[in-house]
PDB file of C-alpha atoms in Angstrom:
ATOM      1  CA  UNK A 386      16.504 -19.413 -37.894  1.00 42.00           C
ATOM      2  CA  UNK A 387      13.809 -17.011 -38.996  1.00 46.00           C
ATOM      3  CA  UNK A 388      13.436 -13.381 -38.809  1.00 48.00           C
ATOM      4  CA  UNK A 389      11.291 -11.156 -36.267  1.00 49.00           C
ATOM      5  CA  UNK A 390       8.146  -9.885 -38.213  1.00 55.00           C
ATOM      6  CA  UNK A 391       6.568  -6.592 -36.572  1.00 56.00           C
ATOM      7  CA  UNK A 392       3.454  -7.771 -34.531  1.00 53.00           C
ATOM      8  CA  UNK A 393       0.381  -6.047 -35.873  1.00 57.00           C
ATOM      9  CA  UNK A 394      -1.502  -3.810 -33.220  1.00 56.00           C
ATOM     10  CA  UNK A 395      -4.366  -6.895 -33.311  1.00 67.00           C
ATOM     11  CA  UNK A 396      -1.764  -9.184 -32.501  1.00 77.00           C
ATOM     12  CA  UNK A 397      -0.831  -7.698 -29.655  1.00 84.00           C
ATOM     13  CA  UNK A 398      -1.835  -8.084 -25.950  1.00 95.00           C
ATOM     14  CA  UNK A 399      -2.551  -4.672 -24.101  1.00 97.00           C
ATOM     15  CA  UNK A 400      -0.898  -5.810 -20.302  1.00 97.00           C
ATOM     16  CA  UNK A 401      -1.639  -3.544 -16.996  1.00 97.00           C
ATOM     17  CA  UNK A 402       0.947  -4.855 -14.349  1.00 97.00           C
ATOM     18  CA  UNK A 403      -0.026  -4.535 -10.894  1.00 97.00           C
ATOM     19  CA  UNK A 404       2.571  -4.134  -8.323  1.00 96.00           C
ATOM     20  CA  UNK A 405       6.012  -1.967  -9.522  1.00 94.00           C
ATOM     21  CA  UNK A 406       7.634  -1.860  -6.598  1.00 89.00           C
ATOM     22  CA  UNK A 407      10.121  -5.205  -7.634  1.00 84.00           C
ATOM     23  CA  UNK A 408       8.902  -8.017 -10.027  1.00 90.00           C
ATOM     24  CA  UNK A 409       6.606  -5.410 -11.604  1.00 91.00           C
ATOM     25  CA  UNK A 410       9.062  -3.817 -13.790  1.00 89.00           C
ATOM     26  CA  UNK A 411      11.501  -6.638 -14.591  1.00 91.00           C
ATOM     27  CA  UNK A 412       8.346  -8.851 -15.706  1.00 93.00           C
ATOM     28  CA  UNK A 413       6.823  -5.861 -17.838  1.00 91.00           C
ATOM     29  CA  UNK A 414      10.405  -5.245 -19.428  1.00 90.00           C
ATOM     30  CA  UNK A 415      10.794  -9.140 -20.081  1.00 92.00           C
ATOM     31  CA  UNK A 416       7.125  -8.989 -21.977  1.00 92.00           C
ATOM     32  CA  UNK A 417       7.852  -5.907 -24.244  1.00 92.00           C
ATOM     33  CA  UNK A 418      10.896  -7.216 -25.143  1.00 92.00           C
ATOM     34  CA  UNK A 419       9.024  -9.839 -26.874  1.00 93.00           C
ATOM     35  CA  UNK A 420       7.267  -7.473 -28.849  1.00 92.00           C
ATOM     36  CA  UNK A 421       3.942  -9.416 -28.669  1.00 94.00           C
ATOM     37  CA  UNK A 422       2.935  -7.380 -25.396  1.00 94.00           C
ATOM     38  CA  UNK A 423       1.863  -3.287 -25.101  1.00 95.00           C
ATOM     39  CA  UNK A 424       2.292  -1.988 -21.590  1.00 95.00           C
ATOM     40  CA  UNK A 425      -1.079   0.097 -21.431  1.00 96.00           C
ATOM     41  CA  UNK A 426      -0.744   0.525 -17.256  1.00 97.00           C
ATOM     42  CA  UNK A 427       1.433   0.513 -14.688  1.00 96.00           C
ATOM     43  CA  UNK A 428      -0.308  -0.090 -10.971  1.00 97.00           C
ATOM     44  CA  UNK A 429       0.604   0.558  -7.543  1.00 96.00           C
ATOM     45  CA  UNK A 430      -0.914   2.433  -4.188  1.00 94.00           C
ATOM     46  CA  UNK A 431       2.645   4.421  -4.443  1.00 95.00           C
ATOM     47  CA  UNK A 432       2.683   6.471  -6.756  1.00 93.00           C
ATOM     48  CA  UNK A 433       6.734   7.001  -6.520  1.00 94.00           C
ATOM     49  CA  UNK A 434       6.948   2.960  -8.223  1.00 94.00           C
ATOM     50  CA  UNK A 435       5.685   4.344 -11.434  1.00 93.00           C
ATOM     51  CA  UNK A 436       9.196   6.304 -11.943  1.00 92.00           C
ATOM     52  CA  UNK A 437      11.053   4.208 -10.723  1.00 92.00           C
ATOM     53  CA  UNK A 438       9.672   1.239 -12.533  1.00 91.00           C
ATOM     54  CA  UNK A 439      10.224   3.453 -15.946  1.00 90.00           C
ATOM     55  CA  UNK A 440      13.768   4.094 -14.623  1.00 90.00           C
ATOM     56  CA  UNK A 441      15.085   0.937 -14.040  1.00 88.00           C
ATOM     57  CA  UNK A 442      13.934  -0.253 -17.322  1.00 87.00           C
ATOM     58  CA  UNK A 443      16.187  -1.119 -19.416  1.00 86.00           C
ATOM     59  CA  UNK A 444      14.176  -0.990 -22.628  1.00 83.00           C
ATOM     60  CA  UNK A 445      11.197   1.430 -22.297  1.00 83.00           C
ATOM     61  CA  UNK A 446       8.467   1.727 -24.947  1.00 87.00           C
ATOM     62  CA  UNK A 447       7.377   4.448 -27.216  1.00 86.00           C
ATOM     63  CA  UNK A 448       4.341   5.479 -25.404  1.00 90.00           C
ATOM     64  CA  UNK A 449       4.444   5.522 -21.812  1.00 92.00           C
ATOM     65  CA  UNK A 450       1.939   3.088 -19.928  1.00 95.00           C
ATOM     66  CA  UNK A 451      -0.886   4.581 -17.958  1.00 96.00           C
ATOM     67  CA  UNK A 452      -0.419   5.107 -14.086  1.00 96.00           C
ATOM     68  CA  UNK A 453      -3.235   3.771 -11.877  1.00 96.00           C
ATOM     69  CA  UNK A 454      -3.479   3.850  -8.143  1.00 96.00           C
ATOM     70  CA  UNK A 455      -6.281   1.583  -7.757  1.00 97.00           C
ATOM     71  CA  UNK A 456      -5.916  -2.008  -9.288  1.00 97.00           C
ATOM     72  CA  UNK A 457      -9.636  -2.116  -9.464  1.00 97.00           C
ATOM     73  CA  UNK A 458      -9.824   1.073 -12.177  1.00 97.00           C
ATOM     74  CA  UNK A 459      -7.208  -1.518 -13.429  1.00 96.00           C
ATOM     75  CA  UNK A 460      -9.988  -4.204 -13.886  1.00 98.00           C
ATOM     76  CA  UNK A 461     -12.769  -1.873 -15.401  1.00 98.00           C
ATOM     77  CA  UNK A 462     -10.475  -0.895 -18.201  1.00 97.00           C
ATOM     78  CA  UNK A 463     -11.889  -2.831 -21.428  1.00 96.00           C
ATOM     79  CA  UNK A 464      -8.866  -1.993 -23.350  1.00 96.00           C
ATOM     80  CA  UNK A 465      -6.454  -4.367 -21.213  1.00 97.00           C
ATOM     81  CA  UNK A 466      -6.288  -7.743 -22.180  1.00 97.00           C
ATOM     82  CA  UNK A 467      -4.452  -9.452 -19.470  1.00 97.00           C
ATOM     83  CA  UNK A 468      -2.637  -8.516 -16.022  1.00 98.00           C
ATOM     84  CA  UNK A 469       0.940  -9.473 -14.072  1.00 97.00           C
ATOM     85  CA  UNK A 470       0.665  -9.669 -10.462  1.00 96.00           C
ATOM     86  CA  UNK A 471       3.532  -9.064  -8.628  1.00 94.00           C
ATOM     87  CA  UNK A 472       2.075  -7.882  -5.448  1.00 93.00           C
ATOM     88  CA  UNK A 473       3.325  -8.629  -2.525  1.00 90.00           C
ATOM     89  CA  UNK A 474       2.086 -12.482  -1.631  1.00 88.00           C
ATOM     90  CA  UNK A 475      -1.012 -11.760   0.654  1.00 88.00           C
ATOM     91  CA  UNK A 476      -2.752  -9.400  -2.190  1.00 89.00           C
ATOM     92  CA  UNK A 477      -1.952 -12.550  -5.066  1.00 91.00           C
ATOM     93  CA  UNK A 478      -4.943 -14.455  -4.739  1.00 92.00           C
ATOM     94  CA  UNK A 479      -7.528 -11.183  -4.317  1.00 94.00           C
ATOM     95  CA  UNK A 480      -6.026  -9.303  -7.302  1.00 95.00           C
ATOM     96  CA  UNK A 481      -5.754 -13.321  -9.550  1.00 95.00           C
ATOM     97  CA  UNK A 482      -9.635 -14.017  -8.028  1.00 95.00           C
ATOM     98  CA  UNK A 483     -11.028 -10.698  -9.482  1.00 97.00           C
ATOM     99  CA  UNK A 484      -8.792  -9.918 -12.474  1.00 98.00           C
ATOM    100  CA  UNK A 485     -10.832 -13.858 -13.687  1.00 97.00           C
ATOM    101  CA  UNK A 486     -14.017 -12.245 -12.552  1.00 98.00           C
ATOM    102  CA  UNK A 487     -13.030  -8.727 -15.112  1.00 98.00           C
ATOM    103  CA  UNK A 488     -12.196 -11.570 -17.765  1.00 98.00           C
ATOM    104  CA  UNK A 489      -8.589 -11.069 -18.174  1.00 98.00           C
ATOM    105  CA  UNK A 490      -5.982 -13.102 -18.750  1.00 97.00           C
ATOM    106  CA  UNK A 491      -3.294 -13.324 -15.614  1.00 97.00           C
ATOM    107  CA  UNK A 492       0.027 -13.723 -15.121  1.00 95.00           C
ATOM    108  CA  UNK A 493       0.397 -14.062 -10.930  1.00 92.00           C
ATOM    109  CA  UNK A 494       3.272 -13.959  -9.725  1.00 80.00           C
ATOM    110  CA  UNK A 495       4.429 -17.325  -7.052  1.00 82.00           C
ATOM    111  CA  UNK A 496       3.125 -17.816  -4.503  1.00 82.00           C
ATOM    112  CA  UNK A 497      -0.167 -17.787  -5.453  1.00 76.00           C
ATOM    113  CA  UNK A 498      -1.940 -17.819  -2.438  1.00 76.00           C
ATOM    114  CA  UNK A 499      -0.934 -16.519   0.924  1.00 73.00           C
ATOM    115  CA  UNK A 500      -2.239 -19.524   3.000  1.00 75.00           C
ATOM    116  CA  UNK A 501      -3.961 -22.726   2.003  1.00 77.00           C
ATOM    117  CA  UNK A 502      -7.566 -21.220   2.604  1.00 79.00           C
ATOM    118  CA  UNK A 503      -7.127 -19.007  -0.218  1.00 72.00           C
TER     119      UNK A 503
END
């Protein structure tokens, strides 16, 4: 089996996860872990999910992420490679549909739509 090597800060993808309140966190814990991923931002309208989210972390990173209120401020950030969903269902497809548009990568969170017209 081979060793771990450090990821260099090139290697690595800067993530903003919207949606903390329950996927959020475990998914952003599950992608530091890895080492490959910085959390840059955490997102949600409540701004309590940001502690909490930190708290129930098991393994928290050096630097804290960013908090943001409004996914979209999210989206406008240049520095963020690629976003987690974990919204509750009936924001998935809006937050998916214009994180594409902002040219990130995604990570949504199932369901992906709410209904079939999405």
């Amino acid at each position: 089996m081979m060793g771990r090597t450090a990821t260099g800060a090139n290697e690595r993808i800067r993530v903003g996860v919207i949606g903390m309140r329950n996927r959020g966190h475990q998914v952003a814990e599950s992608m530091f872990r890895t080492g490959r991923f910085e959390l840059a931002a955490f997102c949600d309208c409540d701004s309590a999910m940001y502690d909490r989210a930190l708290e129930q972390m098991k393994e928290k990173p050096d630097r804290e992420p960013a908090f943001v209120r409004d996914f979209r401020h999210l989206l406008d950030d240049k520095d963020i490679d690629a976003v987690v969903v974990a919204t509750p269902d009936h924001w998935h497809a809006v937050n998916t549909v214009l994180a594409l548009d902002a040219g990130k990568h995604v990570f949504v969170e199932k369901p992906m739509t709410f209904n079939i017209n999405e």
